């Protein structure tokens, strides 16, 4: 018996990195899984590699597309919002335009949209999980927009946990994880990751599956709600 036998899981942002790793673990735990993102190519590649998961093309900001997805799934047990959902602008606050700063919050608006469309379909015994990030509570100069967005996601988690109980709402805060987020570094990716690793207590970046394990914990543990779990190799420590 898997921990998610006969349960239904929806992952928005589920075609790469942490989302895809969680979709795979949830399927292995016995769930029926729908995983969605914007890119047709990623959806096609994931469908071929993981035929037991139902991959769909959905933008987390597209209310109609989310409505169609939940009409297709019907009542569900767990929702994971993991989509990046925004451009990350890493620059000092005073050198960012207001538009750039506000743009980072598109991740947050994606999660609120997912919550509004998905919660009516969630079972009382179910869960909603979001993904923030270490900068929400420990950031370096140049990370103000990412930090504020992450804090907002963590605040939304606690507020919804209060309002939606007994539905459980939790957030996972990853540190630096080797995912598609680093694709833009191209050939210099290994060097960039190695340099970053020097500042992490455990001396390495994390893997998507290590974060997915924590997401599976909050999905399946019936006594966890309003919680933030850091999966960051000790990055919160100096
Ligand atoms: N990796 C890290 O070091 C790290 C650190 C802290 C926090 N995080 C957070 O972890 C989450 C997952 O990131 P990841 O590292 O796994 O990155 P990733 O490998 O790039 O995966 C991001 C996923 O989100 C999807 N996505 C992006 N925008 C979307 C949208 N508007 N609507 C629907 N899907 C969308 C992407 O697919 P499409 O492009 O096809 O839409 C992809 O499936 C993000 O929220 C990120 O901010 C990551």
GROMACS .gro file of N, CA, C and O in nm, residues 30-120:
model
  364
   30UNK      N    1   0.127   0.593  -0.501
   30UNK     CA    2  -0.006   0.538  -0.532
   30UNK      C    3  -0.109   0.639  -0.580
   30UNK      O    4  -0.222   0.600  -0.611
   31UNK      N    5  -0.073   0.769  -0.586
   31UNK     CA    6  -0.172   0.870  -0.623
   31UNK      C    7  -0.197   0.873  -0.774
   31UNK      O    8  -0.112   0.833  -0.854
   32UNK      N    9  -0.315   0.923  -0.808
   32UNK     CA   10  -0.341   0.965  -0.946
   32UNK      C   11  -0.293   1.110  -0.953
   32UNK      O   12  -0.331   1.193  -0.870
   33UNK      N   13  -0.206   1.140  -1.049
   33UNK     CA   14  -0.139   1.270  -1.049
   33UNK      C   15  -0.162   1.345  -1.180
   33UNK      O   16  -0.145   1.290  -1.289
   34UNK      N   17  -0.200   1.474  -1.166
   34UNK     CA   18  -0.203   1.567  -1.279
   34UNK      C   19  -0.092   1.668  -1.255
   34UNK      O   20  -0.083   1.724  -1.144
   35UNK      N   21  -0.009   1.691  -1.356
   35UNK     CA   22   0.101   1.788  -1.341
   35UNK      C   23   0.097   1.882  -1.460
   35UNK      O   24   0.083   1.838  -1.575
   36UNK      N   25   0.108   2.013  -1.433
   36UNK     CA   26   0.088   2.110  -1.540
   36UNK      C   27   0.195   2.219  -1.540
   36UNK      O   28   0.252   2.252  -1.436
   37UNK      N   29   0.218   2.273  -1.660
   37UNK     CA   30   0.300   2.395  -1.673
   37UNK      C   31   0.268   2.457  -1.809
   37UNK      O   32   0.182   2.407  -1.882
   38UNK      N   33   0.339   2.567  -1.842
   38UNK     CA   34   0.304   2.642  -1.965
   38UNK      C   35   0.355   2.577  -2.093
   38UNK      O   36   0.289   2.581  -2.195
   39UNK      N   37   0.474   2.519  -2.088
   39UNK     CA   38   0.545   2.483  -2.210
   39UNK      C   39   0.497   2.352  -2.272
   39UNK      O   40   0.499   2.247  -2.208
   40UNK      N   41   0.457   2.362  -2.398
   40UNK     CA   42   0.411   2.244  -2.472
   40UNK      C   43   0.523   2.139  -2.478
   40UNK      O   44   0.498   2.019  -2.461
   41UNK      N   45   0.646   2.187  -2.500
   41UNK     CA   46   0.759   2.094  -2.514
   41UNK      C   47   0.783   2.017  -2.385
   41UNK      O   48   0.806   1.895  -2.386
   42UNK      N   49   0.779   2.089  -2.271
   42UNK     CA   50   0.803   2.020  -2.143
   42UNK      C   51   0.691   1.919  -2.115
   42UNK      O   52   0.717   1.809  -2.068
   43UNK      N   53   0.567   1.960  -2.145
   43UNK     CA   54   0.453   1.869  -2.122
   43UNK      C   55   0.470   1.743  -2.207
   43UNK      O   56   0.453   1.631  -2.158
   44UNK      N   57   0.510   1.761  -2.333
   44UNK     CA   58   0.526   1.645  -2.422
   44UNK      C   59   0.639   1.555  -2.374
   44UNK      O   60   0.623   1.432  -2.366
   45UNK      N   61   0.753   1.615  -2.338
   45UNK     CA   62   0.869   1.534  -2.294
   45UNK      C   63   0.836   1.459  -2.165
   45UNK      O   64   0.868   1.341  -2.151
   46UNK      N   65   0.769   1.528  -2.071
   46UNK     CA   66   0.735   1.462  -1.944
   46UNK      C   67   0.634   1.350  -1.965
   46UNK      O   68   0.642   1.246  -1.899
   47UNK      N   69   0.539   1.371  -2.057
   47UNK     CA   70   0.437   1.268  -2.084
   47UNK      C   71   0.504   1.141  -2.137
   47UNK      O   72   0.467   1.030  -2.098
   48UNK      N   73   0.603   1.158  -2.224
   48UNK     CA   74   0.671   1.042  -2.280
   48UNK      C   75   0.751   0.969  -2.171
   48UNK      O   76   0.748   0.847  -2.161
   49UNK      N   77   0.819   1.049  -2.086
   49UNK     CA   78   0.906   0.987  -1.983
   49UNK      C   79   0.826   0.928  -1.867
   49UNK      O   80   0.873   0.836  -1.800
   50UNK      N   81   0.706   0.986  -1.842
   50UNK     CA   82   0.627   0.942  -1.724
   50UNK      C   83   0.482   0.918  -1.765
   50UNK      O   84   0.392   0.996  -1.729
   51UNK      N   85   0.457   0.810  -1.841
   51UNK     CA   86   0.323   0.790  -1.897
   51UNK      C   87   0.213   0.770  -1.792
   51UNK      O   88   0.095   0.783  -1.825
   52UNK      N   89   0.251   0.743  -1.667
   52UNK     CA   90   0.147   0.719  -1.565
   52UNK      C   91   0.097   0.849  -1.502
   52UNK      O   92   0.007   0.849  -1.418
   53UNK      N   93   0.161   0.962  -1.539
   53UNK     CA   94   0.118   1.093  -1.487
   53UNK      C   95   0.050   1.168  -1.600
   53UNK      O   96   0.093   1.162  -1.715
   54UNK      N   97  -0.059   1.240  -1.567
   54UNK     CA   98  -0.133   1.314  -1.668
   54UNK      C   99  -0.079   1.457  -1.674
   54UNK      O  100  -0.108   1.539  -1.587
   55UNK      N  101   0.007   1.485  -1.773
   55UNK     CA  102   0.066   1.620  -1.786
   55UNK      C  103  -0.022   1.707  -1.874
   55UNK      O  104  -0.077   1.661  -1.975
   56UNK      N  105  -0.037   1.834  -1.834
   56UNK     CA  106  -0.125   1.926  -1.907
   56UNK      C  107  -0.058   2.061  -1.922
   56UNK      O  108   0.026   2.098  -1.841
   57UNK      N  109  -0.103   2.136  -2.026
   57UNK     CA  110  -0.049   2.269  -2.047
   57UNK      C  111  -0.139   2.373  -1.980
   57UNK      O  112  -0.251   2.397  -2.025
   58UNK      N  113  -0.090   2.431  -1.871
   58UNK     CA  114  -0.168   2.530  -1.796
   58UNK      C  115  -0.073   2.636  -1.741
   58UNK      O  116   0.031   2.603  -1.685
   59UNK      N  117  -0.110   2.763  -1.757
   59UNK     CA  118  -0.036   2.873  -1.692
   59UNK      C  119  -0.106   2.900  -1.559
   59UNK      O  120  -0.229   2.916  -1.556
   60UNK      N  121  -0.029   2.909  -1.451
   60UNK     CA  122  -0.089   2.927  -1.318
   60UNK      C  123  -0.168   3.058  -1.307
   60UNK      O  124  -0.252   3.074  -1.220
   61UNK      N  125  -0.143   3.153  -1.397
   61UNK     CA  126  -0.217   3.280  -1.396
   61UNK      C  127  -0.346   3.272  -1.475
   61UNK      O  128  -0.424   3.367  -1.474
   62UNK      N  129  -0.366   3.164  -1.549
   62UNK     CA  130  -0.480   3.154  -1.640
   62UNK      C  131  -0.598   3.089  -1.564
   62UNK      O  132  -0.608   2.966  -1.552
   63UNK      N  133  -0.688   3.174  -1.518
   63UNK     CA  134  -0.800   3.127  -1.435
   63UNK      C  135  -0.886   3.025  -1.510
   63UNK      O  136  -0.926   2.922  -1.453
   64UNK      N  137  -0.916   3.052  -1.637
   64UNK     CA  138  -1.002   2.960  -1.713
   64UNK      C  139  -0.935   2.823  -1.728
   64UNK      O  140  -1.001   2.719  -1.718
   65UNK      N  141  -0.803   2.825  -1.753
   65UNK     CA  142  -0.731   2.698  -1.771
   65UNK      C  143  -0.731   2.618  -1.641
   65UNK      O  144  -0.748   2.495  -1.641
   66UNK      N  145  -0.715   2.688  -1.526
   66UNK     CA  146  -0.720   2.617  -1.397
   66UNK      C  147  -0.860   2.561  -1.373
   66UNK      O  148  -0.876   2.448  -1.326
   67UNK      N  149  -0.963   2.642  -1.407
   67UNK     CA  150  -1.102   2.594  -1.390
   67UNK      C  151  -1.122   2.465  -1.470
   67UNK      O  152  -1.179   2.368  -1.419
   68UNK      N  153  -1.075   2.465  -1.595
   68UNK     CA  154  -1.093   2.345  -1.680
   68UNK      C  155  -1.020   2.227  -1.619
   68UNK      O  156  -1.071   2.114  -1.618
   69UNK      N  157  -0.898   2.252  -1.566
   69UNK     CA  158  -0.821   2.142  -1.508
   69UNK      C  159  -0.898   2.080  -1.391
   69UNK      O  160  -0.914   1.958  -1.383
   70UNK      N  161  -0.950   2.165  -1.300
   70UNK     CA  162  -1.017   2.111  -1.182
   70UNK      C  163  -1.153   2.049  -1.218
   70UNK      O  164  -1.199   1.957  -1.151
   71UNK      N  165  -1.217   2.101  -1.326
   71UNK     CA  166  -1.341   2.035  -1.370
   71UNK      C  167  -1.308   1.895  -1.420
   71UNK      O  168  -1.386   1.802  -1.403
   72UNK      N  169  -1.188   1.882  -1.482
   72UNK     CA  170  -1.147   1.750  -1.533
   72UNK      C  171  -1.114   1.655  -1.417
   72UNK      O  172  -1.154   1.538  -1.419
   73UNK      N  173  -1.041   1.706  -1.315
   73UNK     CA  174  -0.999   1.616  -1.206
   73UNK      C  175  -1.117   1.583  -1.113
   73UNK      O  176  -1.122   1.476  -1.055
   74UNK      N  177  -1.210   1.679  -1.096
   74UNK     CA  178  -1.313   1.661  -0.994
   74UNK      C  179  -1.251   1.673  -0.857
   74UNK      O  180  -1.139   1.728  -0.842
   75UNK      N  181  -1.319   1.623  -0.751
   75UNK     CA  182  -1.269   1.636  -0.614
   75UNK      C  183  -1.127   1.580  -0.604
   75UNK      O  184  -1.097   1.475  -0.662
   76UNK      N  185  -1.041   1.651  -0.529
   76UNK     CA  186  -0.901   1.607  -0.518
   76UNK      C  187  -0.857   1.611  -0.372
   76UNK      O  188  -0.924   1.669  -0.287
   77UNK      N  189  -0.740   1.550  -0.349
   77UNK     CA  190  -0.689   1.540  -0.211
   77UNK      C  191  -0.575   1.638  -0.182
   77UNK      O  192  -0.565   1.686  -0.069
   78UNK      N  193  -0.489   1.662  -0.279
   78UNK     CA  194  -0.373   1.747  -0.251
   78UNK      C  195  -0.340   1.835  -0.372
   78UNK      O  196  -0.343   1.789  -0.486
   79UNK      N  197  -0.309   1.962  -0.341
   79UNK     CA  198  -0.264   2.055  -0.445
   79UNK      C  199  -0.125   2.105  -0.406
   79UNK      O  200  -0.103   2.145  -0.291
   80UNK      N  201  -0.035   2.105  -0.504
   80UNK     CA  202   0.097   2.166  -0.486
   80UNK      C  203   0.114   2.280  -0.584
   80UNK      O  204   0.104   2.259  -0.706
   81UNK      N  205   0.139   2.401  -0.533
   81UNK     CA  206   0.174   2.515  -0.617
   81UNK      C  207   0.324   2.535  -0.610
   81UNK      O  208   0.377   2.573  -0.505
   82UNK      N  209   0.393   2.505  -0.720
   82UNK     CA  210   0.540   2.510  -0.719
   82UNK      C  211   0.593   2.591  -0.838
   82UNK      O  212   0.712   2.612  -0.853
   83UNK      N  213   0.501   2.642  -0.921
   83UNK     CA  214   0.542   2.715  -1.042
   83UNK      C  215   0.627   2.837  -1.006
   83UNK      O  216   0.598   2.908  -0.909
   84UNK      N  217   0.729   2.860  -1.083
   84UNK     CA  218   0.811   2.981  -1.064
   84UNK      C  219   0.724   3.103  -1.086
   84UNK      O  220   0.725   3.196  -1.005
   85UNK      N  221   0.653   3.105  -1.197
   85UNK     CA  222   0.545   3.203  -1.217
   85UNK      C  223   0.584   3.347  -1.237
   85UNK      O  224   0.497   3.433  -1.248
   86UNK      N  225   0.715   3.377  -1.238
   86UNK     CA  226   0.757   3.517  -1.250
   86UNK      C  227   0.902   3.523  -1.295
   86UNK      O  228   0.976   3.426  -1.283
   87UNK      N  229   0.942   3.639  -1.348
   87UNK     CA  230   1.084   3.661  -1.379
   87UNK      C  231   1.153   3.703  -1.249
   87UNK      O  232   1.099   3.781  -1.172
   88UNK      N  233   1.271   3.648  -1.227
   88UNK     CA  234   1.347   3.687  -1.107
   88UNK      C  235   1.442   3.800  -1.144
   88UNK      O  236   1.527   3.782  -1.231
   89UNK      N  237   1.427   3.915  -1.082
   89UNK     CA  238   1.521   4.025  -1.104
   89UNK      C  239   1.610   4.036  -0.980
   89UNK      O  240   1.564   4.069  -0.872
   90UNK      N  241   1.738   4.001  -0.999
   90UNK     CA  242   1.832   4.008  -0.887
   90UNK      C  243   1.912   4.137  -0.904
   90UNK      O  244   2.006   4.142  -0.983
   91UNK      N  245   1.872   4.240  -0.832
   91UNK     CA  246   1.940   4.370  -0.840
   91UNK      C  247   1.902   4.451  -0.717
   91UNK      O  248   1.796   4.427  -0.658
   92UNK      N  249   1.988   4.544  -0.677
   92UNK     CA  250   1.952   4.627  -0.561
   92UNK      C  251   1.816   4.693  -0.582
   92UNK      O  252   1.782   4.731  -0.694
   93UNK      N  253   1.743   4.708  -0.473
   93UNK     CA  254   1.608   4.765  -0.478
   93UNK      C  255   1.606   4.897  -0.556
   93UNK      O  256   1.521   4.918  -0.642
   94UNK      N  257   1.702   4.985  -0.529
   94UNK     CA  258   1.698   5.118  -0.589
   94UNK      C  259   1.736   5.119  -0.737
   94UNK      O  260   1.718   5.220  -0.804
   95UNK      N  261   1.790   5.008  -0.787
   95UNK     CA  262   1.820   5.006  -0.930
   95UNK      C  263   1.713   4.929  -1.009
   95UNK      O  264   1.718   4.923  -1.130
   96UNK      N  265   1.618   4.870  -0.936
   96UNK     CA  266   1.507   4.802  -1.007
   96UNK      C  267   1.398   4.903  -1.040
   96UNK      O  268   1.372   4.993  -0.961
   97UNK      N  269   1.332   4.882  -1.153
   97UNK     CA  270   1.214   4.963  -1.180
   97UNK      C  271   1.099   4.910  -1.094
   97UNK      O  272   1.101   4.795  -1.048
   98UNK      N  273   0.999   4.994  -1.075
   98UNK     CA  274   0.883   4.950  -0.998
   98UNK      C  275   0.817   4.829  -1.068
   98UNK      O  276   0.772   4.735  -1.002
   99UNK      N  277   0.818   4.833  -1.200
   99UNK     CA  278   0.758   4.724  -1.278
   99UNK      C  279   0.832   4.592  -1.252
   99UNK      O  280   0.770   4.487  -1.233
  100UNK      N  281   0.966   4.599  -1.247
  100UNK     CA  282   1.045   4.477  -1.221
  100UNK      C  283   1.015   4.424  -1.081
  100UNK      O  284   0.997   4.304  -1.061
  101UNK      N  285   1.011   4.516  -0.985
  101UNK     CA  286   0.987   4.474  -0.847
  101UNK      C  287   0.849   4.409  -0.833
  101UNK      O  288   0.834   4.301  -0.776
  102UNK      N  289   0.747   4.477  -0.890
  102UNK     CA  290   0.613   4.421  -0.885
  102UNK      C  291   0.604   4.289  -0.960
  102UNK      O  292   0.529   4.199  -0.923
  103UNK      N  293   0.683   4.276  -1.068
  103UNK     CA  294   0.680   4.155  -1.151
  103UNK      C  295   0.713   4.030  -1.073
  103UNK      O  296   0.659   3.922  -1.099
  104UNK      N  297   0.804   4.042  -0.975
  104UNK     CA  298   0.841   3.924  -0.895
  104UNK      C  299   0.721   3.866  -0.823
  104UNK      O  300   0.714   3.746  -0.796
  105UNK      N  301   0.625   3.953  -0.791
  105UNK     CA  302   0.505   3.908  -0.718
  105UNK      C  303   0.410   3.826  -0.806
  105UNK      O  304   0.311   3.774  -0.756
  106UNK      N  305   0.441   3.815  -0.935
  106UNK     CA  306   0.356   3.728  -1.018
  106UNK      C  307   0.358   3.584  -0.967
  106UNK      O  308   0.262   3.509  -0.987
  107UNK      N  309   0.467   3.546  -0.902
  107UNK     CA  310   0.468   3.412  -0.840
  107UNK      C  311   0.356   3.404  -0.735
  107UNK      O  312   0.279   3.308  -0.731
  108UNK      N  313   0.348   3.507  -0.651
  108UNK     CA  314   0.247   3.510  -0.544
  108UNK      C  315   0.106   3.512  -0.604
  108UNK      O  316   0.017   3.437  -0.560
  109UNK      N  317   0.084   3.595  -0.707
  109UNK     CA  318  -0.051   3.602  -0.767
  109UNK      C  319  -0.088   3.471  -0.834
  109UNK      O  320  -0.205   3.434  -0.841
  110UNK      N  321   0.012   3.399  -0.883
  110UNK     CA  322  -0.014   3.266  -0.938
  110UNK      C  323  -0.067   3.172  -0.830
  110UNK      O  324  -0.162   3.096  -0.850
  111UNK      N  325  -0.005   3.180  -0.712
  111UNK     CA  326  -0.045   3.092  -0.602
  111UNK      C  327  -0.186   3.129  -0.551
  111UNK      O  328  -0.265   3.041  -0.517
  112UNK      N  329  -0.214   3.261  -0.545
  112UNK     CA  330  -0.350   3.299  -0.500
  112UNK      C  331  -0.454   3.252  -0.600
  112UNK      O  332  -0.563   3.207  -0.564
  113UNK      N  333  -0.420   3.261  -0.729
  113UNK     CA  334  -0.513   3.215  -0.833
  113UNK      C  335  -0.538   3.065  -0.820
  113UNK      O  336  -0.653   3.017  -0.824
  114UNK      N  337  -0.428   2.990  -0.799
  114UNK     CA  338  -0.440   2.845  -0.781
  114UNK      C  339  -0.525   2.813  -0.658
  114UNK      O  340  -0.612   2.724  -0.663
  115UNK      N  341  -0.503   2.887  -0.550
  115UNK     CA  342  -0.580   2.861  -0.427
  115UNK      C  343  -0.729   2.887  -0.452
  115UNK      O  344  -0.813   2.803  -0.415
  116UNK      N  345  -0.761   2.999  -0.516
  116UNK     CA  346  -0.903   3.031  -0.539
  116UNK      C  347  -0.973   2.926  -0.625
  116UNK      O  348  -1.088   2.890  -0.599
  117UNK      N  349  -0.902   2.879  -0.729
  117UNK     CA  350  -0.966   2.783  -0.819
  117UNK      C  351  -0.966   2.641  -0.761
  117UNK      O  352  -1.059   2.565  -0.784
  118UNK      N  353  -0.861   2.608  -0.685
  118UNK     CA  354  -0.845   2.469  -0.642
  118UNK      C  355  -0.914   2.433  -0.512
  118UNK      O  356  -0.963   2.321  -0.495
  119UNK      N  357  -0.919   2.530  -0.417
  119UNK     CA  358  -0.971   2.497  -0.283
  119UNK      C  359  -1.113   2.440  -0.287
  119UNK      O  360  -1.144   2.345  -0.213
  120UNK      N  361  -1.203   2.493  -0.371
  120UNK     CA  362  -1.338   2.436  -0.372
  120UNK      C  363  -1.341   2.286  -0.406
  120UNK      O  364  -1.438   2.218  -0.375
   0.00000   0.00000   0.00000
